[in-house]
mmCIF file of C-alpha atoms in Angstrom:
data_model
loop_
_atom_site.group_PDB
_atom_site.id
_atom_site.type_symbol
_atom_site.label_atom_id
_atom_site.label_comp_id
_atom_site.label_asym_id
_atom_site.label_seq_id
_atom_site.Cartn_x
_atom_site.Cartn_y
_atom_site.Cartn_z
ATOM 1 C CA MET A 1 -53.473 -15.442 -4.242
ATOM 2 C CA LEU A 2 -51.492 -16.499 -1.060
ATOM 3 C CA THR A 3 -49.781 -13.525 0.188
ATOM 4 C CA GLU A 4 -47.582 -12.888 3.120
ATOM 5 C CA ALA A 5 -50.368 -10.182 4.193
ATOM 6 C CA ALA A 6 -52.948 -12.688 4.087
ATOM 7 C CA VAL A 7 -51.431 -15.512 5.891
ATOM 8 C CA ALA A 8 -50.657 -12.609 8.585
ATOM 9 C CA GLU A 9 -53.870 -11.471 9.435
ATOM 10 C CA ARG A 10 -54.918 -15.661 10.121
ATOM 11 C CA PRO A 11 -54.760 -16.281 14.239
ATOM 12 C CA ALA A 12 -51.572 -18.348 15.103
ATOM 13 C CA GLU A 13 -50.114 -19.801 18.111
ATOM 14 C CA LYS A 14 -46.947 -17.911 19.319
ATOM 15 C CA SER A 15 -44.103 -19.674 21.171
ATOM 16 C CA ARG A 16 -42.371 -17.857 23.881
ATOM 17 C CA SER A 17 -40.004 -16.243 21.626
ATOM 18 C CA SER A 18 -40.952 -13.781 18.956
ATOM 19 C CA LEU A 19 -41.161 -16.909 16.528
ATOM 20 C CA VAL A 20 -44.994 -17.586 14.856
ATOM 21 C CA VAL A 21 -45.536 -20.990 13.058
ATOM 22 C CA GLU A 22 -48.648 -21.593 10.857
ATOM 23 C CA ASP A 23 -49.906 -24.269 9.244
ATOM 24 C CA ILE A 24 -50.869 -22.805 5.873
ATOM 25 C CA THR A 25 -51.820 -26.532 3.795
ATOM 26 C CA ALA A 26 -54.828 -25.065 2.763
ATOM 27 C CA SER A 27 -53.855 -22.104 1.310
ATOM 28 C CA ALA A 28 -50.591 -23.574 -0.324
ATOM 29 C CA SER A 29 -53.177 -25.931 -1.776
ATOM 30 C CA THR A 30 -54.145 -23.472 -4.669
ATOM 31 C CA LEU A 31 -50.940 -22.805 -5.883
ATOM 32 C CA GLU A 32 -49.173 -24.739 -8.548
ATOM 33 C CA GLY A 33 -46.410 -27.290 -7.277
ATOM 34 C CA PHE A 34 -49.165 -28.526 -4.663
ATOM 35 C CA ASP A 35 -49.854 -32.149 -5.074
ATOM 36 C CA GLY A 36 -51.390 -33.713 -2.097
ATOM 37 C CA HIS A 37 -48.648 -32.395 0.526
ATOM 38 C CA GLU A 38 -49.147 -33.474 3.828
ATOM 39 C CA LYS A 39 -47.839 -30.417 5.452
ATOM 40 C CA VAL A 40 -46.891 -26.846 4.735
ATOM 41 C CA LEU A 41 -45.796 -24.608 7.641
ATOM 42 C CA LEU A 42 -44.831 -20.576 7.438
ATOM 43 C CA GLY A 43 -42.617 -19.530 10.013
ATOM 44 C CA ARG A 44 -42.203 -15.796 10.530
ATOM 45 C CA ASP A 45 -40.528 -13.872 12.926
ATOM 46 C CA ASP A 46 -40.434 -10.054 12.236
ATOM 47 C CA ASP A 47 -37.825 -9.559 15.067
ATOM 48 C CA ARG A 48 -35.396 -11.646 13.614
ATOM 49 C CA GLY A 49 -36.135 -11.482 10.106
ATOM 50 C CA LEU A 50 -37.644 -14.586 9.320
ATOM 51 C CA THR A 51 -40.011 -15.881 6.961
ATOM 52 C CA ALA A 52 -39.603 -19.392 6.178
ATOM 53 C CA ILE A 53 -41.640 -22.298 4.395
ATOM 54 C CA ILE A 54 -41.455 -25.893 5.199
ATOM 55 C CA ALA A 55 -43.141 -28.384 3.000
ATOM 56 C CA ILE A 56 -43.448 -31.876 4.114
ATOM 57 C CA HIS A 57 -44.632 -33.894 0.622
ATOM 58 C CA ASN A 58 -45.024 -37.543 1.400
ATOM 59 C CA THR A 59 -43.987 -39.274 4.185
ATOM 60 C CA THR A 60 -44.972 -43.010 3.243
ATOM 61 C CA LEU A 61 -41.740 -44.410 3.071
ATOM 62 C CA GLY A 62 -40.180 -42.150 6.076
ATOM 63 C CA PRO A 63 -39.425 -39.066 7.596
ATOM 64 C CA ALA A 64 -39.330 -35.925 5.062
ATOM 65 C CA LEU A 65 -35.389 -35.191 4.212
ATOM 66 C CA GLY A 66 -34.714 -32.228 2.035
ATOM 67 C CA GLY A 67 -32.909 -29.420 1.955
ATOM 68 C CA THR A 68 -32.985 -25.611 3.180
ATOM 69 C CA ARG A 69 -32.880 -23.406 0.375
ATOM 70 C CA ILE A 70 -32.118 -19.042 1.219
ATOM 71 C CA TRP A 71 -33.245 -16.884 -1.302
ATOM 72 C CA MET A 72 -35.329 -14.046 -2.232
ATOM 73 C CA HIS A 73 -37.718 -14.816 -4.223
ATOM 74 C CA ASP A 74 -40.240 -12.132 -6.470
ATOM 75 C CA SER A 75 -42.826 -12.877 -4.217
ATOM 76 C CA PHE A 76 -44.311 -15.003 -1.348
ATOM 77 C CA ASP A 77 -46.289 -16.934 -3.302
ATOM 78 C CA ALA A 78 -42.963 -17.872 -5.652
ATOM 79 C CA ALA A 79 -41.397 -18.668 -2.649
ATOM 80 C CA VAL A 80 -44.306 -20.824 -1.461
ATOM 81 C CA THR A 81 -44.326 -22.725 -4.979
ATOM 82 C CA ASP A 82 -40.503 -23.368 -5.002
ATOM 83 C CA ALA A 83 -40.688 -25.267 -1.793
ATOM 84 C CA LEU A 84 -43.724 -27.322 -2.720
ATOM 85 C CA ARG A 85 -42.036 -28.455 -5.766
ATOM 86 C CA LEU A 86 -38.882 -29.057 -4.480
ATOM 87 C CA SER A 87 -40.294 -30.971 -1.760
ATOM 88 C CA ARG A 88 -42.188 -33.084 -4.162
ATOM 89 C CA GLY A 89 -38.805 -33.845 -6.197
ATOM 90 C CA MET A 90 -37.101 -34.789 -2.970
ATOM 91 C CA THR A 91 -40.071 -37.567 -2.527
ATOM 92 C CA PHE A 92 -39.692 -39.186 -5.895
ATOM 93 C CA LYS A 93 -35.707 -38.794 -5.424
ATOM 94 C CA ALA A 94 -35.572 -40.698 -2.236
ATOM 95 C CA ALA A 95 -38.119 -43.271 -3.496
ATOM 96 C CA ILE A 96 -35.751 -44.082 -6.857
ATOM 97 C CA ALA A 97 -32.469 -43.903 -4.623
ATOM 98 C CA GLY A 98 -34.139 -46.652 -2.401
ATOM 99 C CA LEU A 99 -33.864 -44.529 0.728
ATOM 100 C CA PRO A 100 -36.135 -44.940 3.831
ATOM 101 C CA PHE A 101 -37.003 -41.338 3.966
ATOM 102 C CA GLY A 102 -39.999 -38.969 2.385
ATOM 103 C CA GLY A 103 -39.785 -35.690 0.690
ATOM 104 C CA GLY A 104 -39.618 -32.277 2.306
ATOM 105 C CA LYS A 105 -38.175 -28.906 1.455
ATOM 106 C CA ALA A 106 -37.395 -25.519 3.051
ATOM 107 C CA VAL A 107 -37.216 -21.929 1.570
ATOM 108 C CA ILE A 108 -36.300 -19.341 3.875
ATOM 109 C CA ARG A 109 -37.011 -15.703 1.912
ATOM 110 C CA ALA A 110 -34.110 -13.928 2.363
ATOM 111 C CA ASP A 111 -31.052 -12.617 0.592
ATOM 112 C CA ALA A 112 -28.322 -15.037 1.639
ATOM 113 C CA LYS A 113 -25.629 -12.360 1.258
ATOM 114 C CA ARG A 114 -27.573 -9.457 3.201
ATOM 115 C CA HIS A 115 -29.962 -10.949 5.484
ATOM 116 C CA LYS A 116 -28.718 -14.312 6.713
ATOM 117 C CA THR A 117 -27.895 -13.172 10.394
ATOM 118 C CA PRO A 118 -27.351 -15.029 13.569
ATOM 119 C CA GLN A 119 -30.754 -14.409 14.829
ATOM 120 C CA LEU A 120 -32.436 -15.203 11.776
ATOM 121 C CA LEU A 121 -31.117 -18.838 11.983
ATOM 122 C CA ASP A 122 -31.456 -19.046 15.474
ATOM 123 C CA ALA A 123 -35.167 -18.415 14.923
ATOM 124 C CA TYR A 124 -35.132 -20.778 11.915
ATOM 125 C CA ALA A 125 -33.514 -23.394 14.225
ATOM 126 C CA GLU A 126 -36.620 -23.202 16.830
ATOM 127 C CA MET A 127 -38.864 -23.716 13.598
ATOM 128 C CA LEU A 128 -36.934 -26.889 12.913
ATOM 129 C CA ALA A 129 -37.087 -28.234 16.729
ATOM 130 C CA MET A 130 -40.919 -28.219 16.547
ATOM 131 C CA VAL A 131 -40.917 -30.744 13.465
ATOM 132 C CA ARG A 132 -37.657 -32.432 14.720
ATOM 133 C CA ASN A 133 -39.802 -35.905 14.190
ATOM 134 C CA ARG A 134 -41.170 -35.325 10.910
ATOM 135 C CA TYR A 135 -38.332 -33.370 8.474
ATOM 136 C CA VAL A 136 -34.502 -33.350 8.664
ATOM 137 C CA THR A 137 -32.594 -30.523 6.480
ATOM 138 C CA ALA A 138 -29.340 -30.103 4.813
ATOM 139 C CA GLU A 139 -27.562 -27.539 2.817
ATOM 140 C CA ASP A 140 -29.317 -26.023 -0.537
ATOM 141 C CA VAL A 141 -28.585 -22.964 -2.421
ATOM 142 C CA GLY A 142 -27.538 -20.082 0.013
ATOM 143 C CA MET A 143 -27.241 -22.014 2.938
ATOM 144 C CA THR A 144 -23.744 -23.476 4.013
ATOM 145 C CA LEU A 145 -21.586 -26.030 5.688
ATOM 146 C CA ALA A 146 -21.136 -23.497 8.600
ATOM 147 C CA ASP A 147 -25.051 -22.632 8.762
ATOM 148 C CA ALA A 148 -25.704 -26.311 8.930
ATOM 149 C CA ASP A 149 -23.184 -26.628 11.770
ATOM 150 C CA TYR A 150 -24.782 -23.446 13.104
ATOM 151 C CA LEU A 151 -28.574 -25.099 13.421
ATOM 152 C CA ARG A 152 -27.027 -28.604 14.051
ATOM 153 C CA ARG A 153 -25.855 -27.330 17.384
ATOM 154 C CA GLN A 154 -29.660 -26.133 18.287
ATOM 155 C CA THR A 155 -31.565 -28.959 17.090
ATOM 156 C CA PRO A 156 -30.473 -32.683 15.853
ATOM 157 C CA ASN A 157 -32.521 -32.947 12.697
ATOM 158 C CA VAL A 158 -30.087 -30.924 10.175
ATOM 159 C CA ALA A 159 -27.593 -33.669 8.474
ATOM 160 C CA GLY A 160 -24.704 -32.534 5.826
ATOM 161 C CA THR A 161 -22.698 -30.860 8.887
ATOM 162 C CA THR A 162 -19.207 -31.466 10.701
ATOM 163 C CA VAL A 163 -21.096 -31.937 14.006
ATOM 164 C CA GLY A 164 -21.850 -35.424 14.120
ATOM 165 C CA GLY A 165 -22.106 -35.483 10.150
ATOM 166 C CA SER A 166 -20.031 -35.899 7.143
ATOM 167 C CA GLY A 167 -19.467 -32.321 5.835
ATOM 168 C CA ASN A 168 -21.034 -30.537 2.586
ATOM 169 C CA PRO A 169 -22.936 -32.817 0.288
ATOM 170 C CA SER A 170 -22.146 -31.064 -2.871
ATOM 171 C CA GLY A 171 -19.443 -33.388 -3.633
ATOM 172 C CA TYR A 172 -21.599 -36.483 -3.551
ATOM 173 C CA THR A 173 -24.099 -35.042 -5.783
ATOM 174 C CA ALA A 174 -21.480 -34.052 -8.049
ATOM 175 C CA LEU A 175 -20.174 -37.647 -8.574
ATOM 176 C CA GLY A 176 -23.438 -38.876 -9.385
ATOM 177 C CA VAL A 177 -24.105 -36.129 -12.218
ATOM 178 C CA PHE A 178 -20.913 -37.233 -13.477
ATOM 179 C CA LEU A 179 -21.408 -40.464 -13.763
ATOM 180 C CA GLY A 180 -24.930 -39.858 -15.286
ATOM 181 C CA ILE A 181 -23.840 -37.777 -17.773
ATOM 182 C CA GLU A 182 -21.376 -40.769 -18.838
ATOM 183 C CA ALA A 183 -24.125 -42.626 -19.079
ATOM 184 C CA ALA A 184 -26.424 -40.579 -21.304
ATOM 185 C CA LEU A 185 -23.834 -40.194 -23.503
ATOM 186 C CA LYS A 186 -23.388 -43.567 -23.542
ATOM 187 C CA HIS A 187 -26.893 -44.242 -24.574
ATOM 188 C CA LYS A 188 -26.989 -41.310 -26.919
ATOM 189 C CA THR A 189 -23.794 -42.071 -28.946
ATOM 190 C CA GLY A 190 -22.646 -45.447 -27.561
ATOM 191 C CA SER A 191 -19.459 -44.164 -25.928
ATOM 192 C CA GLY A 192 -19.390 -42.108 -22.273
ATOM 193 C CA ASP A 193 -16.115 -41.317 -22.631
ATOM 194 C CA LEU A 194 -15.561 -37.676 -22.268
ATOM 195 C CA ALA A 195 -12.437 -36.879 -23.450
ATOM 196 C CA GLY A 196 -12.983 -33.972 -26.162
ATOM 197 C CA ARG A 197 -16.244 -33.894 -25.621
ATOM 198 C CA THR A 198 -18.014 -30.131 -24.609
ATOM 199 C CA VAL A 199 -20.021 -30.160 -21.603
ATOM 200 C CA ALA A 200 -21.820 -26.451 -20.983
ATOM 201 C CA ILE A 201 -22.137 -26.077 -17.154
ATOM 202 C CA GLN A 202 -24.824 -23.274 -16.299
ATOM 203 C CA GLY A 203 -24.175 -22.590 -12.593
ATOM 204 C CA LEU A 204 -20.427 -22.833 -10.540
ATOM 205 C CA GLY A 205 -21.799 -23.130 -7.175
ATOM 206 C CA ALA A 206 -20.550 -25.478 -4.674
ATOM 207 C CA VAL A 207 -22.127 -29.017 -7.121
ATOM 208 C CA GLY A 208 -21.458 -26.800 -10.567
ATOM 209 C CA TRP A 209 -17.589 -25.961 -9.245
ATOM 210 C CA ALA A 210 -17.166 -29.990 -8.218
ATOM 211 C CA LEU A 211 -18.795 -31.192 -11.532
ATOM 212 C CA ALA A 212 -16.571 -28.697 -13.267
ATOM 213 C CA GLU A 213 -13.444 -30.298 -11.936
ATOM 214 C CA ARG A 214 -14.648 -33.811 -12.439
ATOM 215 C CA LEU A 215 -15.140 -33.517 -15.936
ATOM 216 C CA SER A 216 -11.801 -31.299 -16.611
ATOM 217 C CA ARG A 217 -9.861 -34.223 -15.110
ATOM 218 C CA SER A 218 -11.896 -36.379 -17.557
ATOM 219 C CA GLY A 219 -10.262 -34.135 -20.488
ATOM 220 C CA ALA A 220 -13.840 -32.662 -21.200
ATOM 221 C CA ARG A 221 -13.919 -29.293 -22.719
ATOM 222 C CA LEU A 222 -15.909 -26.704 -20.743
ATOM 223 C CA LEU A 223 -18.061 -24.169 -21.050
ATOM 224 C CA VAL A 224 -18.989 -22.397 -18.069
ATOM 225 C CA ALA A 225 -21.765 -19.254 -17.013
ATOM 226 C CA ASP A 226 -22.618 -18.089 -13.676
ATOM 227 C CA ILE A 227 -23.956 -15.235 -12.188
ATOM 228 C CA ASN A 228 -20.823 -14.575 -9.983
ATOM 229 C CA GLU A 229 -18.459 -13.700 -12.529
ATOM 230 C CA SER A 230 -15.543 -14.377 -10.333
ATOM 231 C CA GLN A 231 -16.396 -18.294 -10.381
ATOM 232 C CA CYS A 232 -16.201 -18.343 -14.437
ATOM 233 C CA ASN A 233 -12.400 -16.241 -14.390
ATOM 234 C CA LYS A 234 -11.430 -19.015 -11.799
ATOM 235 C CA ALA A 235 -12.828 -21.852 -13.971
ATOM 236 C CA VAL A 236 -10.816 -20.826 -17.067
ATOM 237 C CA GLU A 237 -7.774 -20.292 -14.939
ATOM 238 C CA MET A 238 -8.078 -23.238 -13.333
ATOM 239 C CA LEU A 239 -9.747 -25.611 -15.556
ATOM 240 C CA GLY A 240 -9.073 -24.215 -18.782
ATOM 241 C CA ALA A 241 -12.862 -23.867 -19.568
ATOM 242 C CA GLU A 242 -14.568 -20.907 -21.515
ATOM 243 C CA ALA A 243 -16.771 -18.861 -19.845
ATOM 244 C CA VAL A 244 -19.806 -17.486 -21.498
ATOM 245 C CA SER A 245 -23.118 -15.240 -21.069
ATOM 246 C CA THR A 246 -25.434 -16.581 -18.974
ATOM 247 C CA LYS A 247 -27.919 -15.950 -21.511
ATOM 248 C CA SER A 248 -25.893 -17.531 -24.177
ATOM 249 C CA ILE A 249 -24.943 -20.857 -22.371
ATOM 250 C CA LEU A 250 -28.294 -22.394 -23.124
ATOM 251 C CA LYS A 251 -27.789 -21.539 -26.798
ATOM 252 C CA ALA A 252 -24.086 -22.813 -26.567
ATOM 253 C CA GLU A 253 -23.191 -25.918 -29.110
ATOM 254 C CA ALA A 254 -22.153 -28.928 -26.967
ATOM 255 C CA ASP A 255 -22.386 -32.275 -26.509
ATOM 256 C CA ALA A 256 -24.157 -32.209 -22.765
ATOM 257 C CA LEU A 257 -25.678 -29.272 -20.961
ATOM 258 C CA ALA A 258 -25.497 -29.531 -17.341
ATOM 259 C CA PRO A 259 -27.918 -26.931 -15.522
ATOM 260 C CA CYS A 260 -26.320 -26.535 -12.030
ATOM 261 C CA ALA A 261 -28.341 -23.425 -10.866
ATOM 262 C CA LEU A 262 -31.914 -23.113 -10.121
ATOM 263 C CA GLY A 263 -34.571 -24.704 -11.412
ATOM 264 C CA GLY A 264 -36.895 -24.127 -14.535
ATOM 265 C CA VAL A 265 -34.226 -23.285 -17.107
ATOM 266 C CA ILE A 266 -35.848 -25.831 -19.789
ATOM 267 C CA SER A 267 -39.017 -24.503 -21.164
ATOM 268 C CA GLN A 268 -40.374 -24.358 -24.559
ATOM 269 C CA GLN A 269 -38.648 -21.230 -25.038
ATOM 270 C CA THR A 270 -35.383 -22.294 -24.652
ATOM 271 C CA ILE A 271 -35.646 -25.588 -25.990
ATOM 272 C CA ALA A 272 -36.209 -24.466 -29.168
ATOM 273 C CA ASP A 273 -32.297 -22.899 -28.888
ATOM 274 C CA LEU A 274 -30.623 -25.846 -27.509
ATOM 275 C CA LYS A 275 -27.928 -27.279 -29.310
ATOM 276 C CA VAL A 276 -26.802 -30.386 -27.084
ATOM 277 C CA GLY A 277 -27.457 -33.983 -27.194
ATOM 278 C CA VAL A 278 -28.306 -34.264 -23.901
ATOM 279 C CA VAL A 279 -29.466 -32.290 -20.694
ATOM 280 C CA ALA A 280 -28.033 -33.812 -17.560
ATOM 281 C CA GLY A 281 -27.548 -31.560 -14.565
ATOM 282 C CA SER A 282 -27.510 -31.021 -10.864
ATOM 283 C CA ALA A 283 -30.322 -28.523 -10.530
ATOM 284 C CA ASN A 284 -33.910 -29.392 -8.921
ATOM 285 C CA ASN A 285 -36.816 -29.092 -11.243
ATOM 286 C CA GLN A 286 -34.940 -28.254 -14.659
ATOM 287 C CA LEU A 287 -37.994 -28.521 -16.552
ATOM 288 C CA LEU A 288 -40.524 -25.668 -15.981
ATOM 289 C CA HIS A 289 -43.337 -28.052 -16.817
ATOM 290 C CA HIS A 290 -43.430 -31.233 -17.043
ATOM 291 C CA ASP A 291 -44.534 -31.905 -20.474
ATOM 292 C CA ASP A 292 -41.493 -30.039 -21.202
ATOM 293 C CA ALA A 293 -39.749 -33.335 -21.678
ATOM 294 C CA ILE A 294 -42.172 -34.467 -24.452
ATOM 295 C CA ALA A 295 -40.762 -31.520 -26.365
ATOM 296 C CA LEU A 296 -37.018 -32.345 -25.577
ATOM 297 C CA LYS A 297 -38.123 -35.971 -26.837
ATOM 298 C CA LYS A 298 -39.432 -34.550 -30.149
ATOM 299 C CA ARG A 299 -35.933 -32.709 -30.576
ATOM 300 C CA GLY A 300 -34.075 -35.629 -30.004
ATOM 301 C CA ILE A 301 -32.572 -34.539 -26.968
ATOM 302 C CA LEU A 302 -31.892 -37.182 -24.202
ATOM 303 C CA TYR A 303 -32.945 -35.836 -20.539
ATOM 304 C CA ALA A 304 -31.828 -37.508 -17.455
ATOM 305 C CA PRO A 305 -34.560 -36.833 -15.007
ATOM 306 C CA ASP A 306 -32.920 -34.376 -12.593
ATOM 307 C CA TYR A 307 -34.377 -36.392 -9.209
ATOM 308 C CA VAL A 308 -32.641 -39.336 -10.606
ATOM 309 C CA ILE A 309 -29.047 -38.029 -11.530
ATOM 310 C CA ASN A 310 -28.689 -35.644 -8.492
ATOM 311 C CA ALA A 311 -29.232 -38.118 -6.004
ATOM 312 C CA GLY A 312 -25.721 -38.142 -4.614
ATOM 313 C CA GLY A 313 -25.963 -35.461 -1.895
ATOM 314 C CA LEU A 314 -29.377 -36.898 -0.580
ATOM 315 C CA ILE A 315 -27.750 -40.590 -0.827
ATOM 316 C CA ASN A 316 -24.800 -39.190 1.654
ATOM 317 C CA VAL A 317 -27.120 -37.068 4.002
ATOM 318 C CA ALA A 318 -29.430 -40.082 4.239
ATOM 319 C CA ALA A 319 -26.445 -42.002 5.350
ATOM 320 C CA GLU A 320 -25.510 -39.974 8.357
ATOM 321 C CA ILE A 321 -29.047 -40.654 9.881
ATOM 322 C CA ASP A 322 -28.691 -44.665 9.468
ATOM 323 C CA PRO A 323 -28.793 -45.903 12.595
ATOM 324 C CA GLY A 324 -26.101 -48.358 12.076
ATOM 325 C CA GLY A 325 -23.806 -45.509 11.838
ATOM 326 C CA TYR A 326 -22.306 -43.511 8.192
ATOM 327 C CA ASP A 327 -20.340 -45.837 6.132
ATOM 328 C CA ARG A 328 -18.873 -44.043 3.234
ATOM 329 C CA GLU A 329 -18.297 -47.123 1.385
ATOM 330 C CA LYS A 330 -22.023 -47.191 1.366
ATOM 331 C CA VAL A 331 -22.475 -44.269 0.024
ATOM 332 C CA MET A 332 -20.099 -44.693 -2.410
ATOM 333 C CA ALA A 333 -21.785 -48.407 -3.816
ATOM 334 C CA LYS A 334 -25.604 -46.563 -3.663
ATOM 335 C CA ILE A 335 -24.093 -43.637 -5.922
ATOM 336 C CA ALA A 336 -22.501 -46.061 -8.258
ATOM 337 C CA VAL A 337 -25.936 -47.313 -9.373
ATOM 338 C CA ILE A 338 -27.268 -43.879 -10.488
ATOM 339 C CA PRO A 339 -26.126 -44.421 -14.035
ATOM 340 C CA ALA A 340 -27.557 -47.658 -14.280
ATOM 341 C CA THR A 341 -30.884 -46.587 -13.399
ATOM 342 C CA LEU A 342 -30.648 -43.697 -15.593
ATOM 343 C CA SER A 343 -29.579 -46.261 -18.316
ATOM 344 C CA ASP A 344 -32.674 -48.341 -17.478
ATOM 345 C CA ILE A 345 -34.791 -45.275 -17.638
ATOM 346 C CA PHE A 346 -33.310 -44.209 -21.054
ATOM 347 C CA ALA A 347 -34.135 -47.813 -22.386
ATOM 348 C CA ASP A 348 -37.654 -47.791 -20.935
ATOM 349 C CA ALA A 349 -38.455 -44.604 -22.815
ATOM 350 C CA ASP A 350 -37.006 -45.915 -25.736
ATOM 351 C CA ARG A 351 -39.098 -49.244 -25.512
ATOM 352 C CA THR A 352 -42.459 -47.315 -24.827
ATOM 353 C CA GLY A 353 -41.947 -44.006 -26.684
ATOM 354 C CA LYS A 354 -42.672 -42.164 -23.275
ATOM 355 C CA PRO A 355 -40.507 -39.002 -22.195
ATOM 356 C CA THR A 356 -37.424 -40.127 -19.504
ATOM 357 C CA ASN A 357 -39.160 -38.063 -16.736
ATOM 358 C CA GLU A 358 -42.531 -40.268 -17.339
ATOM 359 C CA ILE A 359 -40.606 -43.275 -16.803
ATOM 360 C CA ALA A 360 -38.830 -42.035 -13.693
ATOM 361 C CA LEU A 361 -42.127 -40.929 -12.168
ATOM 362 C CA GLN A 362 -43.897 -44.413 -12.392
ATOM 363 C CA LEU A 363 -40.455 -45.902 -11.217
ATOM 364 C CA ALA A 364 -40.825 -43.434 -8.012
ATOM 365 C CA MET A 365 -44.352 -44.342 -7.787
ATOM 366 C CA LYS A 366 -44.056 -48.093 -7.786
ATOM 367 C CA ARG A 367 -41.630 -47.911 -4.970
ATOM 368 C CA ILE A 368 -43.707 -45.453 -3.049
ATOM 369 C CA ASN A 369 -46.995 -47.756 -2.999
ATOM 370 C CA GLY A 370 -44.945 -50.956 -2.076
ATOM 371 C CA ASP A 371 -43.794 -52.551 -5.501
ATOM 372 C CA ARG A 372 -40.351 -52.369 -5.131
#
């Protein structure tokens, strides 16, 4: 087991501040989720309350790009594993979207509501500066636009900001998911029209809320669940949604389920209770295990691979780093390709009998290996 205490016992180079950064790639290789990662770094600053993991999975196509998640995982192992799995998904997401970037992800093990302080962010900015040529970050769960702006003022390898950027990428992610839901329903039922369709949204964070607004405007009936009851109440009042419990949302009868919270919600246990034709949402790593897609296929449920459908935010963030400058029209054009990519994946899955996530993985690896 890779414990925080065990890592702390190893010698490490200390910066002029209280930040200590260690290469824990070898130790991380024993954990689930490790997949030939190029580098896994642990940053510790006891004085400023930072415990952060930066996982760089693959930089074949370019520098690693991926958000920073601030979340109090149950254990240090769980935090590292989350960073490993998320960074791997970012590699495939960038490859399928045709972006000149690799995959990386950062996890700060902290409660964003109680532990996130300017001092913690200062320490993390120092850590980011150390990998400025290999890793670029942006928002994720627990990290806000204001946080990104704060970090960007201290180190240049932060995107999704108002400081020389285009702002929070959540709306672009939601747009891609919305278009992906339409594509999935069209493939499943012959029509992508959302009017009168029921969509169950698990999670009403920045992306989930933006998706709910788009779905509501399209005439869809919404079932919503979130650990923040006030978000559900707002959706009921403003969007005419029906709020359900976080436990029952995965058992709700709907045309589509949109997981928009944390990963691992689609598993052997939850698949048995699903009453939907489509699973298509913004959460990363929606499948607890890669093979869970087989169980979905056996039940006749169409799965839109997460790192294909939720690429809109990454596409937008990548455009900020384009040497030619940010071009919103190009961003929108790339996001508009998402439903076509999904449709091709769905068709290949039907033709080959393979689950959709396997087809998506093959497509990503072809691009990474140069067969584009």
